[in-house]
Tab-separated table of C-alpha atoms and ligand atoms in Angstrom:
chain	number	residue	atom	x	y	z
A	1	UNK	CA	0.000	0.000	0.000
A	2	UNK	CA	1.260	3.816	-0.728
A	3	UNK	CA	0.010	5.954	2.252
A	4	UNK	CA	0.098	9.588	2.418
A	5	UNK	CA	-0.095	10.767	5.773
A	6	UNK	CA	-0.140	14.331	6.990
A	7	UNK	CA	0.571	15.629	10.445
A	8	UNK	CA	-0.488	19.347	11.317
A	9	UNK	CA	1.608	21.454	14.002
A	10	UNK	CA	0.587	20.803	17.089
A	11	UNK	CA	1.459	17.054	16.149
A	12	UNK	CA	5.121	18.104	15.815
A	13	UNK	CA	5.546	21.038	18.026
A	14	UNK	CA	8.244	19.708	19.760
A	15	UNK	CA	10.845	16.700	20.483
A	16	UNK	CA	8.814	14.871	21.863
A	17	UNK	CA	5.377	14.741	19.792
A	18	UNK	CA	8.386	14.380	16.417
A	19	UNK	CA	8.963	11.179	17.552
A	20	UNK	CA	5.865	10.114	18.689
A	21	UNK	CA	4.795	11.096	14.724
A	22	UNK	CA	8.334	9.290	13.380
A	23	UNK	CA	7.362	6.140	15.230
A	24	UNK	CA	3.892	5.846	13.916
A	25	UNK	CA	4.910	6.377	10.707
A	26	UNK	CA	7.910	3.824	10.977
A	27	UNK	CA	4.861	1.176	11.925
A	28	UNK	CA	3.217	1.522	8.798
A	29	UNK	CA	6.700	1.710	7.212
A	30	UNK	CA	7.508	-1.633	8.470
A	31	UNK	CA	4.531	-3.637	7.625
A	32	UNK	CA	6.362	-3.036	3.845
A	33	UNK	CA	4.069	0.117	2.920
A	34	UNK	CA	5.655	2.987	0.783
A	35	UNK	CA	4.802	6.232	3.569
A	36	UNK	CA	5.084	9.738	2.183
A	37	UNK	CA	4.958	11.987	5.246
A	38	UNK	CA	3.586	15.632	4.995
A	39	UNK	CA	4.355	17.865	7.481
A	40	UNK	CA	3.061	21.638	8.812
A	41	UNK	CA	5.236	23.993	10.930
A	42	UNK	CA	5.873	23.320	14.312
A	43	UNK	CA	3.292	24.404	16.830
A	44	UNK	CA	2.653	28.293	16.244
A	45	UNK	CA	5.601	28.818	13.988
A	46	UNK	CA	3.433	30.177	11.406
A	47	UNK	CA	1.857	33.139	13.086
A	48	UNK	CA	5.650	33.417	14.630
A	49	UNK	CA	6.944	34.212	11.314
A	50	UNK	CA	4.055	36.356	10.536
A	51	UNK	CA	4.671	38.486	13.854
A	52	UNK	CA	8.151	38.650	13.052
A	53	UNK	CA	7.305	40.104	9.397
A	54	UNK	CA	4.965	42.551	10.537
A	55	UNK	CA	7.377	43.818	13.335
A	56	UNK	CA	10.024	44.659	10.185
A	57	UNK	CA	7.160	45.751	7.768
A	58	UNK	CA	3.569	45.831	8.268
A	59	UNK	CA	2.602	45.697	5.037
A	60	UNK	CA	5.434	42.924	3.665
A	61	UNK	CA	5.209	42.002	0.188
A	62	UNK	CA	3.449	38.688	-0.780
A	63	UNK	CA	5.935	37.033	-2.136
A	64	UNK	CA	8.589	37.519	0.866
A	65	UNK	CA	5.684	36.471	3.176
A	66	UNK	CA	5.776	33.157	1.054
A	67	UNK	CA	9.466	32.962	1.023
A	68	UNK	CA	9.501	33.087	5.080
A	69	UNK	CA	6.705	31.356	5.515
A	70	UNK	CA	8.441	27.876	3.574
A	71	UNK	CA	11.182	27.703	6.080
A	72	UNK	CA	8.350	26.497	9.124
A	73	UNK	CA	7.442	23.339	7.080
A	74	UNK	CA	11.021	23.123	5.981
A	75	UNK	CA	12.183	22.722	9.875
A	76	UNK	CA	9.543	19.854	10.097
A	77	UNK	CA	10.588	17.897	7.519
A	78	UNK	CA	14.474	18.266	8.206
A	79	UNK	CA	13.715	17.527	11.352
A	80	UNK	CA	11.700	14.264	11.173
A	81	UNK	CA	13.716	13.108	8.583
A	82	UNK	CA	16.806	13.447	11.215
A	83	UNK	CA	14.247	11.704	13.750
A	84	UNK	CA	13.938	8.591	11.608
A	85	UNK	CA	17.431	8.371	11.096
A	86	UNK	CA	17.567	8.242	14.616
A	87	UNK	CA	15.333	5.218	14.913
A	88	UNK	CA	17.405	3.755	12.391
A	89	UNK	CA	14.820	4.225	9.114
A	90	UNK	CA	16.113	5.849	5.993
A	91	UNK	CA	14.211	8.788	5.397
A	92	UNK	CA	14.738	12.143	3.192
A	93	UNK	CA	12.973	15.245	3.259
A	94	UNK	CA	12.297	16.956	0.250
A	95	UNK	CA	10.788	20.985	-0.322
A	96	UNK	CA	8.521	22.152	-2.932
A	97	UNK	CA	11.136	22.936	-5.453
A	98	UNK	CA	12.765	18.970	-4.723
A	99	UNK	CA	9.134	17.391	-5.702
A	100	UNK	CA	8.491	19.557	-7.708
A	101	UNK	CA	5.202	21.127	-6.917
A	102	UNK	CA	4.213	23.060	-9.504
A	103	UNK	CA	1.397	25.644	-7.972
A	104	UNK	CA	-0.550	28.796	-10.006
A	105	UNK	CA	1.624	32.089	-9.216
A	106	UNK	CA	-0.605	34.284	-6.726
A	107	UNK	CA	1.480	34.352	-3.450
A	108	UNK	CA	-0.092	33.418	-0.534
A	109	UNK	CA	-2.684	31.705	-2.090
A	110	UNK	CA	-1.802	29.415	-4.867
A	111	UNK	CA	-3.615	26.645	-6.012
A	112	UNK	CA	-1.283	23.010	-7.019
A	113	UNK	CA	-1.567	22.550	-10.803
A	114	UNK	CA	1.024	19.641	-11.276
A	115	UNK	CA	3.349	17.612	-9.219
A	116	UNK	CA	6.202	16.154	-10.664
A	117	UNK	CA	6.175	12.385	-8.783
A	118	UNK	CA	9.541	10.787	-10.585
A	119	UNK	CA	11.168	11.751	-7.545
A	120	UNK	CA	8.959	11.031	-4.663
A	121	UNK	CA	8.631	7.886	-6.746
A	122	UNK	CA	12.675	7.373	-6.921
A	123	UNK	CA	12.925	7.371	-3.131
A	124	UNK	CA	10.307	5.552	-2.372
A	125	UNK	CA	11.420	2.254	-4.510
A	126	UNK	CA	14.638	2.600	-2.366
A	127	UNK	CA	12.403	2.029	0.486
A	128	UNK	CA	12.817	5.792	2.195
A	129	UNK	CA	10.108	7.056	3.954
A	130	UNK	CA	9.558	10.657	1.600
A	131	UNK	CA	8.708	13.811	4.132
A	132	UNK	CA	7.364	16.527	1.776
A	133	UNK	CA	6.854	19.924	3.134
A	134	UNK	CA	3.017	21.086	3.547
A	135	UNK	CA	1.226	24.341	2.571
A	136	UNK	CA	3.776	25.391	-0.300
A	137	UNK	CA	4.452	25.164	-4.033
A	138	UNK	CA	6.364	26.768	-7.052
A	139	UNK	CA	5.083	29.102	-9.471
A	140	UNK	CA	6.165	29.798	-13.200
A	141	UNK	CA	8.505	32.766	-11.667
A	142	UNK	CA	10.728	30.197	-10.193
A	143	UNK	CA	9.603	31.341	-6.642
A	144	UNK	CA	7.975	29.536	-3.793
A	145	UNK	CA	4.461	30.134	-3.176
A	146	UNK	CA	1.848	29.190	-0.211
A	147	UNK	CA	-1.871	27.875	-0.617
A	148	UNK	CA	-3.225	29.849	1.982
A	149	UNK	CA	-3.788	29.146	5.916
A	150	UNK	CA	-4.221	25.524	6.893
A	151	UNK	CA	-2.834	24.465	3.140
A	152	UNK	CA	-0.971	21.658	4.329
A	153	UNK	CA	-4.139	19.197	3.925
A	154	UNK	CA	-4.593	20.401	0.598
A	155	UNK	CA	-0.539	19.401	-0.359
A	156	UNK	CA	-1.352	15.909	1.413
A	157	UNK	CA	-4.436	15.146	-0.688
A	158	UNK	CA	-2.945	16.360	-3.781
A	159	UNK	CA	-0.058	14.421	-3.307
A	160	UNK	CA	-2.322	11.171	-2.765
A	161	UNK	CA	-3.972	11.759	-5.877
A	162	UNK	CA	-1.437	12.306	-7.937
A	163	UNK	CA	0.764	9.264	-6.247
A	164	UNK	CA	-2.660	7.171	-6.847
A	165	UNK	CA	-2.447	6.224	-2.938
A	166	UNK	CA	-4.240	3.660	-1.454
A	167	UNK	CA	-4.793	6.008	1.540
A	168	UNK	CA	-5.183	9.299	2.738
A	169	UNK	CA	-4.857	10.178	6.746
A	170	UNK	CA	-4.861	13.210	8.023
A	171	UNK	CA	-4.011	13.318	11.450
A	172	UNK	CA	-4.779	16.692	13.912
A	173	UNK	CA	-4.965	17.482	17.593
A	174	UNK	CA	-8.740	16.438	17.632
A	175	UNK	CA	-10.149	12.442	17.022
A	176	UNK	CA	-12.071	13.803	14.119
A	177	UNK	CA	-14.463	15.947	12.587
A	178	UNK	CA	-17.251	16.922	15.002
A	179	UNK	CA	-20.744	18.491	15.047
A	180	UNK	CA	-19.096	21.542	15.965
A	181	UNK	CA	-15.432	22.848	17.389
A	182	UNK	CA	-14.844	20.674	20.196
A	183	UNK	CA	-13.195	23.283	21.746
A	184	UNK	CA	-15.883	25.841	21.285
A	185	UNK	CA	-19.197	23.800	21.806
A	186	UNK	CA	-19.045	21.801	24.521
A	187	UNK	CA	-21.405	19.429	23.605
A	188	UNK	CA	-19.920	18.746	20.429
A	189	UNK	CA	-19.600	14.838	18.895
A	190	UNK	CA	-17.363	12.963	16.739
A	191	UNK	CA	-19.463	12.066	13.470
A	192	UNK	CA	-17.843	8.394	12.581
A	193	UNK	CA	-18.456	9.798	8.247
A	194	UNK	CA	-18.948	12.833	6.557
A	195	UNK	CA	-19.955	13.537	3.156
A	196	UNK	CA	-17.295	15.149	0.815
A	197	UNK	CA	-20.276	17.834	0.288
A	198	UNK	CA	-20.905	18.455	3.562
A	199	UNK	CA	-17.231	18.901	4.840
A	200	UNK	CA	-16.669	21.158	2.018
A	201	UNK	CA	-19.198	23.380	3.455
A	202	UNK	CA	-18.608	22.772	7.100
A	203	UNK	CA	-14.502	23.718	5.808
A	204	UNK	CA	-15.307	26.594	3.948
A	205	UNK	CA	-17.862	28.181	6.600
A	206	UNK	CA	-15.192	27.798	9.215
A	207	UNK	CA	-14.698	24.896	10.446
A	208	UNK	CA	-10.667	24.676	10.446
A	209	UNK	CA	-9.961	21.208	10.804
A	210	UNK	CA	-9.599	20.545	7.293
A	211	UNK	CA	-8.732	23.252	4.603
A	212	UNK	CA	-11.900	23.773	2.281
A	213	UNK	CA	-9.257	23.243	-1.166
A	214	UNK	CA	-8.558	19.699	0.524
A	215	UNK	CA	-11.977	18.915	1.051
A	216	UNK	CA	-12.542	19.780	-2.791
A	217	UNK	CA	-9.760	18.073	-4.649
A	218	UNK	CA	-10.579	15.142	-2.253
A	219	UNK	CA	-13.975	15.021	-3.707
A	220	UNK	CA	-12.719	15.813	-7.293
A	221	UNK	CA	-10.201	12.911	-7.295
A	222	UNK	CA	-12.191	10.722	-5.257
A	223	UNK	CA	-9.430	10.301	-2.440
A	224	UNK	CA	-10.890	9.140	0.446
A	225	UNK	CA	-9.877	11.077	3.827
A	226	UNK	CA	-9.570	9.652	7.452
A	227	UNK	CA	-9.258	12.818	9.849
A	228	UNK	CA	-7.868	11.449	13.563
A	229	UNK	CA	-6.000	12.342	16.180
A	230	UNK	CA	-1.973	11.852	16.297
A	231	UNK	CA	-2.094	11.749	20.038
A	232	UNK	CA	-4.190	8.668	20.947
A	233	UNK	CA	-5.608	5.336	18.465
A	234	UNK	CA	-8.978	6.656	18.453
A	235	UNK	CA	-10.816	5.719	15.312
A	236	UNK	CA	-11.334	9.388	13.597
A	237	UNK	CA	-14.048	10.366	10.720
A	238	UNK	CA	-14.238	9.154	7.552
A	239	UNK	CA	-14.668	12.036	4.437
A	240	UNK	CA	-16.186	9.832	1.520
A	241	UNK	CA	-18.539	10.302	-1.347
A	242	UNK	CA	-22.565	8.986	-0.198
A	243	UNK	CA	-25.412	8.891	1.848
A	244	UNK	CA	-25.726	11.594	4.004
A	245	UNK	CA	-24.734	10.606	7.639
A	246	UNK	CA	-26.799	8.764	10.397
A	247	UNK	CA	-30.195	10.140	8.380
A	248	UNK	CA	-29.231	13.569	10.446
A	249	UNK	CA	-30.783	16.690	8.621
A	250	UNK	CA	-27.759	19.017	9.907
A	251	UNK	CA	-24.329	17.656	10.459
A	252	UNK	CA	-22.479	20.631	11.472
A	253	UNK	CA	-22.206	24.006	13.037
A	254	UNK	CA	-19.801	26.038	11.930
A	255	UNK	CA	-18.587	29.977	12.561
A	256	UNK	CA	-16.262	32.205	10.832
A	257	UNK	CA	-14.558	34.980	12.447
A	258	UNK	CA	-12.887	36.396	9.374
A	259	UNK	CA	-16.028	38.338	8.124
A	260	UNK	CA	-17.046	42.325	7.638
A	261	UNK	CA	-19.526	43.198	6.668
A	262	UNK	CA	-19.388	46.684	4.237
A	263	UNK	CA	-22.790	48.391	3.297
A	264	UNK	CA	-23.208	51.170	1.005
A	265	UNK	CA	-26.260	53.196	1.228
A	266	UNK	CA	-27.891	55.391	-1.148
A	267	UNK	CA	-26.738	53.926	-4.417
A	268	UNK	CA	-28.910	54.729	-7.400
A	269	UNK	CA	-31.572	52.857	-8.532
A	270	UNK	CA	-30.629	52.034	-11.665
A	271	UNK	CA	-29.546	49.237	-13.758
A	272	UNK	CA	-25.597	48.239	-13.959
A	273	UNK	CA	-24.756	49.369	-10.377
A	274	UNK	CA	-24.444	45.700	-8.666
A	275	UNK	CA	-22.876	44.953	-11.447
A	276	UNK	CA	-20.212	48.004	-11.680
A	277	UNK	CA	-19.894	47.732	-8.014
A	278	UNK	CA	-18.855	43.815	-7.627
A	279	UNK	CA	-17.309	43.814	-10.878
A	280	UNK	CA	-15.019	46.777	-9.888
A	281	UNK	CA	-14.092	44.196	-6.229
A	282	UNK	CA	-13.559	41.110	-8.507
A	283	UNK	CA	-11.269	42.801	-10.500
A	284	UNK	CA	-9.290	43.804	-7.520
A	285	UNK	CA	-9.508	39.663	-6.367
A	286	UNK	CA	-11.871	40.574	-3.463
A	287	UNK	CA	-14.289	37.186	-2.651
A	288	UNK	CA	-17.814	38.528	-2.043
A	289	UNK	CA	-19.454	36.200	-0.083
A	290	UNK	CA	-23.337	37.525	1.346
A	291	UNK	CA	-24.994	39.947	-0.425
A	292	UNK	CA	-27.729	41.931	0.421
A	293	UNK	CA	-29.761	44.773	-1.552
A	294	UNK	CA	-32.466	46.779	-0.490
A	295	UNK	CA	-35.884	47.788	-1.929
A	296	UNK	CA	-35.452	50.856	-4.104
A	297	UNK	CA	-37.000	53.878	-2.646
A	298	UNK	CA	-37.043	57.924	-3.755
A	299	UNK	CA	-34.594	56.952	-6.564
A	300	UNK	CA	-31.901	55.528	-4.291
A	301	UNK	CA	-30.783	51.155	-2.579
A	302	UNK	CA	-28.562	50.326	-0.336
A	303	UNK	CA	-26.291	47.027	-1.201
A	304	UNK	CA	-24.803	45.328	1.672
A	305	UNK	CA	-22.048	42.440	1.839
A	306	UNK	CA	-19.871	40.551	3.307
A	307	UNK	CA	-16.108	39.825	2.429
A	308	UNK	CA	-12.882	39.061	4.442
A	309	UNK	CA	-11.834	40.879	7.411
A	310	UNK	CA	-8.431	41.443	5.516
A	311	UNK	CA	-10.330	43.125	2.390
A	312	UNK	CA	-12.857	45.661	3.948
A	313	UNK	CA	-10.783	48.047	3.938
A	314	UNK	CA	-9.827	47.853	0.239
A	315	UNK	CA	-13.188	47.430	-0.586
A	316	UNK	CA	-14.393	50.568	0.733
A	317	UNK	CA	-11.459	52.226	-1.075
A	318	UNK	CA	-12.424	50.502	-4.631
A	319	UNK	CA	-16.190	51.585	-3.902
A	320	UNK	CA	-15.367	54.813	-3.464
A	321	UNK	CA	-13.374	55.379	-6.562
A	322	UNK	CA	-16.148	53.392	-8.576
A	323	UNK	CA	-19.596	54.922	-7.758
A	324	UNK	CA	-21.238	57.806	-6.039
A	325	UNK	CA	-23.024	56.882	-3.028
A	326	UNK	CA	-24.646	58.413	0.262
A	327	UNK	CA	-22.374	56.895	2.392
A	328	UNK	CA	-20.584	53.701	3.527
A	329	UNK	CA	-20.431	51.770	6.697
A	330	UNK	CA	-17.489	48.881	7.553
A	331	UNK	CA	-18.064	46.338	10.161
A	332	UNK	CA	-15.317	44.002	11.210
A	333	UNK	CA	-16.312	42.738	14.577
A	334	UNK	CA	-18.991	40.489	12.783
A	335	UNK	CA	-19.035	36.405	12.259
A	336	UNK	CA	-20.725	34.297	10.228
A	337	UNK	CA	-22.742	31.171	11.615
A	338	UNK	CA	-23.277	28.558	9.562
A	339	UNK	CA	-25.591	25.034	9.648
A	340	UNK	CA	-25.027	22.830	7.304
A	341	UNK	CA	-26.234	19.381	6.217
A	342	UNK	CA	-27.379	17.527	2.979
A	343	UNK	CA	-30.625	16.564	4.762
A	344	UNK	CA	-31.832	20.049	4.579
A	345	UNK	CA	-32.732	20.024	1.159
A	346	UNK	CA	-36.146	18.297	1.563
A	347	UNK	CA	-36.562	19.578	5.092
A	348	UNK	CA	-38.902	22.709	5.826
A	349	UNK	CA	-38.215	24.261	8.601
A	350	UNK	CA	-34.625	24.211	9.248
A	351	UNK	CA	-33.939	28.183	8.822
A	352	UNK	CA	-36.435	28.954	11.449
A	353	UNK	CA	-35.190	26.503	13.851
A	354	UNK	CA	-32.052	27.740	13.552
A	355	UNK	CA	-33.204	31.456	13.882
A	356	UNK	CA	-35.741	30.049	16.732
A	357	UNK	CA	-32.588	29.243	18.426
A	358	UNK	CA	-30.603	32.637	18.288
A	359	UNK	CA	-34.320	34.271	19.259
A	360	UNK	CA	-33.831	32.689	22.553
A	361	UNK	CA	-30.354	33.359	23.069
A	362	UNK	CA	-31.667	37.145	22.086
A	363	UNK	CA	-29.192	37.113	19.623
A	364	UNK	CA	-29.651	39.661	16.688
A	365	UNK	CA	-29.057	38.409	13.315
A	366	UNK	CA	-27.592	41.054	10.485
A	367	UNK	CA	-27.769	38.984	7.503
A	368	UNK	CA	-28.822	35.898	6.124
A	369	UNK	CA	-27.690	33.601	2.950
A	370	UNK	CA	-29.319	29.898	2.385
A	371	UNK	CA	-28.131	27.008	-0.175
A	372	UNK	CA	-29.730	24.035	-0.663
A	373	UNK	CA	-27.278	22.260	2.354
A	374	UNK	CA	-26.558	25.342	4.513
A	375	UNK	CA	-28.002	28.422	6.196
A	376	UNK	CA	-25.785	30.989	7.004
A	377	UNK	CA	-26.534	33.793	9.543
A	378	UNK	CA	-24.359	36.667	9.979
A	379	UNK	CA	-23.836	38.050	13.685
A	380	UNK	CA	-21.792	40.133	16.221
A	381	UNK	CA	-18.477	38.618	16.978
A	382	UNK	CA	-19.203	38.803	21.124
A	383	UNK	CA	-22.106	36.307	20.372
A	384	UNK	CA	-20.482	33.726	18.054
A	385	UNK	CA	-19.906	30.887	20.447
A	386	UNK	CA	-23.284	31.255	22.526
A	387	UNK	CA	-25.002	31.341	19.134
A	388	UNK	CA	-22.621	28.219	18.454
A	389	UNK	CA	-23.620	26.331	21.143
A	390	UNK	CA	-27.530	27.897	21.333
A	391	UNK	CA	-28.078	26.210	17.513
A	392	UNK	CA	-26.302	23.178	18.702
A	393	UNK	CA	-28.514	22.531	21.383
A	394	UNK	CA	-31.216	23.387	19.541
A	395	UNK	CA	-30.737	20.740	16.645
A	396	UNK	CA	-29.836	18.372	19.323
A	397	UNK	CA	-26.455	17.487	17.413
A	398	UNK	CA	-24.765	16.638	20.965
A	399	UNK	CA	-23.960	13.542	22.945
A	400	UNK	CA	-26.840	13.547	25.460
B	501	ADP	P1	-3.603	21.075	12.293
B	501	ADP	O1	-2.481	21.921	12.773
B	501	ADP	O2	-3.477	19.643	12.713
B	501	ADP	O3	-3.880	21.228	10.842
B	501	ADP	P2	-5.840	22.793	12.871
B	501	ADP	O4	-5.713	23.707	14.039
B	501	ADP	O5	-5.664	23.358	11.519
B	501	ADP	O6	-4.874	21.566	13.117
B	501	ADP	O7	-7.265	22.077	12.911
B	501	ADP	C1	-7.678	21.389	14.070
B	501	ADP	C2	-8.599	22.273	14.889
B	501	ADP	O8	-9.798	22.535	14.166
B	501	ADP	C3	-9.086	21.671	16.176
B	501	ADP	O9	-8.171	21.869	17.214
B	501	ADP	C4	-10.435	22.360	16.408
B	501	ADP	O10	-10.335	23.371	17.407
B	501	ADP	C5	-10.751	23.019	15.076
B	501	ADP	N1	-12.103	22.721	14.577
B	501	ADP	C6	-12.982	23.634	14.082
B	501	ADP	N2	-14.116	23.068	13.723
B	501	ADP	C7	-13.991	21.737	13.970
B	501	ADP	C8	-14.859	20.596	13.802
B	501	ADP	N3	-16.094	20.707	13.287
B	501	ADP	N4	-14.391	19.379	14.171
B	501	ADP	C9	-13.143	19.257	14.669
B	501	ADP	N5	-12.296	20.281	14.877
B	501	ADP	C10	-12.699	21.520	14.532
B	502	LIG	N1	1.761	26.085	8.586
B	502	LIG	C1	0.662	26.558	7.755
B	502	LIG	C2	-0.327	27.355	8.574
B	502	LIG	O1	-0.168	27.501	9.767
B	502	LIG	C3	0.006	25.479	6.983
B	502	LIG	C4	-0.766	24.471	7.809
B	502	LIG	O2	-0.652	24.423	9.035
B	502	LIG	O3	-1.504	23.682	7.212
B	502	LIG	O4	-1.279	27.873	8.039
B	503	MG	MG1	-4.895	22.663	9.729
């Protein structure tokens, strides 16, 4: 069997937990499987280097962001690699540019394209166990690049895919993938499966344990994902293709701190603004994600939205320069609140339970966006995790 097995950072944050992860590789290793090993940065490294960049610059170019940021996964690797040798396994660590990984060329968030596996290949038929750095790739430049925040599950998957592996494991400091952030919810459960659909959501509405690119190549390539802990044997969830899970209408609650919300009042009422107005913020690579536009009245509408925390600012910039407008109002200490589940589709009801929910927790809601497996509710940041745990309850996703 070829696995592919990826350990995040707390998993390797320090001496300790790198052999604990060289060992349980080495086991697979020695039952005569070929093991390629991804690794993330050590513990916190990350937001280390990202500290350290902003302390020199606080506005550091992209591409030196992704230069720094490579060295954290580059430690891992180095590092386990010198671990195994320890133990007496051959192992060799190899970087983006070694694989090669061949990634589109926006820094900080690239997306893989190709990787070259000749060489993974190479070492593997002389029986090494092949640690491959998480998180980064090269672009057409010649330059490394990073996928983004959490990108390291998206290099494992794409590795197993393209290295046809038999197995995908994705180990983390939790035993799966629960109802809700075990550490925010406290009534959260392990679901033993999860469909590829609704993880993507669950991943891309906030739910950090697996990064939503992952989740979609996964499902793309058909590589099926086992998310578990690194710290204990627990058996951890299974991310396939099928049924929905255990016949529940919602799997998962998710939130999202990394939301503003920007409304712009007093727009003309007139056809081509929505359109000049997002078209001018996708041209400037701005995601849009809720939108919101009111009922035209005395000639004027107001269009509200949502878009990264990161972006607001620039977003209010670009509107201003694109359109005349009453005026414009940016809110950053806002979240977005998310149920999702592929059993909601032929189930009435399931919005107002949810807003039922935040009603009794007296919890306001701003905005609201619905798809056929999610309904997303957009509130103020202080009331994210009771609103987590009030929809929770409500759905009854818990143990009890
Ligand atoms: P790693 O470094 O292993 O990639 P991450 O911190 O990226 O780990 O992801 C694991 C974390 O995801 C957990 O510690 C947990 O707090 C968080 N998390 C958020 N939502 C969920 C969920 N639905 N199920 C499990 N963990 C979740
Ligand atoms: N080290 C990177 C990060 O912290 C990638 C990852 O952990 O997956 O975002
Ligand atoms: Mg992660």
């Amino acid at each position: 069997m070829l696995i592919v097995k990826k350990f995040g950072g707390t998993s390797v944050a320090n001496k300790e937990r790198i052999y604990n992860v060289a060992k349980r590789c080495i086991e697979d290793y020695q039952k005569g499987n070929d093991v390629v090993v991804v690794l993330s940065a050590m513990g916190k490294y990350t937001d280390e280097l990202i500290t350290m960049a902003q302390d020199i610059n606080e506005n550091p170019p992209k591409r030196e962001m992704d230069m720094l940021f490579t060295i954290g996964e580059q430690m891992s690797v180095a590092l386990m690699a010198m671990a195994m040798n320890k133990l007496g396994v051959p192992a060799i660590s190899l970087n983006a540019f070694q694989v090669a990984m061949h990634s589109t060329s926006v820094y900080g968030n690239a997306r893989i394209k190709r990787i070259d596996c000749e060489r993974i290949r190479n070492e593997l038929e002389q029986r090494k166990i092949v640690l491959v750095t998480g998180f980064q790739g090269i672009n057409k430049y010649g330059d490394y690049t990073t996928l983004g925040r959490g990108g390291s599950d998206t290099t494992a998957v794409a590795l197993a895919a393209a290295l046809h592996a038999d197995a995908c494991e994705i180990y983390t400091d939790v035993d799966g993938v629960y109802t809700a952030d075990p550490r925010r919810v406290k009534n959260a459960r392990k679901l033993d499966t999860v469909t590829y659909d609704e993880m993507l959501e669950l991943a891309t509405l906030g739910a950090g344990v697996l990064h939503n690119r992952s989740v979609e190549l996964a499902k793309k390539y058909g590589v099926q994902l086992v998310v578990r802990s690194s710290l204990n044997t627990n058996e951890g969830t299974i991310v396939k293709e099928g049924a929905k899970m255990e016949k529940m209408i919602v799997s998962g609650v998710a939130a999202d701190a990394d939301a503003a919300r920007v409304a712009v009042i007093g727009l003309k009422d007139e056809p081509g603004v929505a359109f000049k107005l997002f078209n001018a913020l996708a041209k400037h690579n701005i995601n849009i994600d809720m939108i919101l536009q009111s009922v035209g009245r005395k000639g004027t509408k107001d269009i509200s939205f949502t878009c990264s925390d990161l972006d607001a600012d620039e977003a209010e910039q670009i509107i201003s320069d694109t359109l005349p407008f009453e005026s414009i109002d940016v809110n950053k200490n806002v979240s977005k609140v998310s149920i999702v589940g592929a059993g909601m589709q032929s189930n009435a009801g399931v919005a107002a339970k949810m807003f039922e929910a935040l009603y009794d927790a007296n919890i306001n809601i701003r905005m609201i966006s619905t798809s056929e497996i999610r309904v997303t509710v957009l509130i103020d940041d202080i009331n994210t995790d009771r609103a987590m745990n009030a929809i929770h309850d409500k759905f009854d996703l818990g143990d009890n």
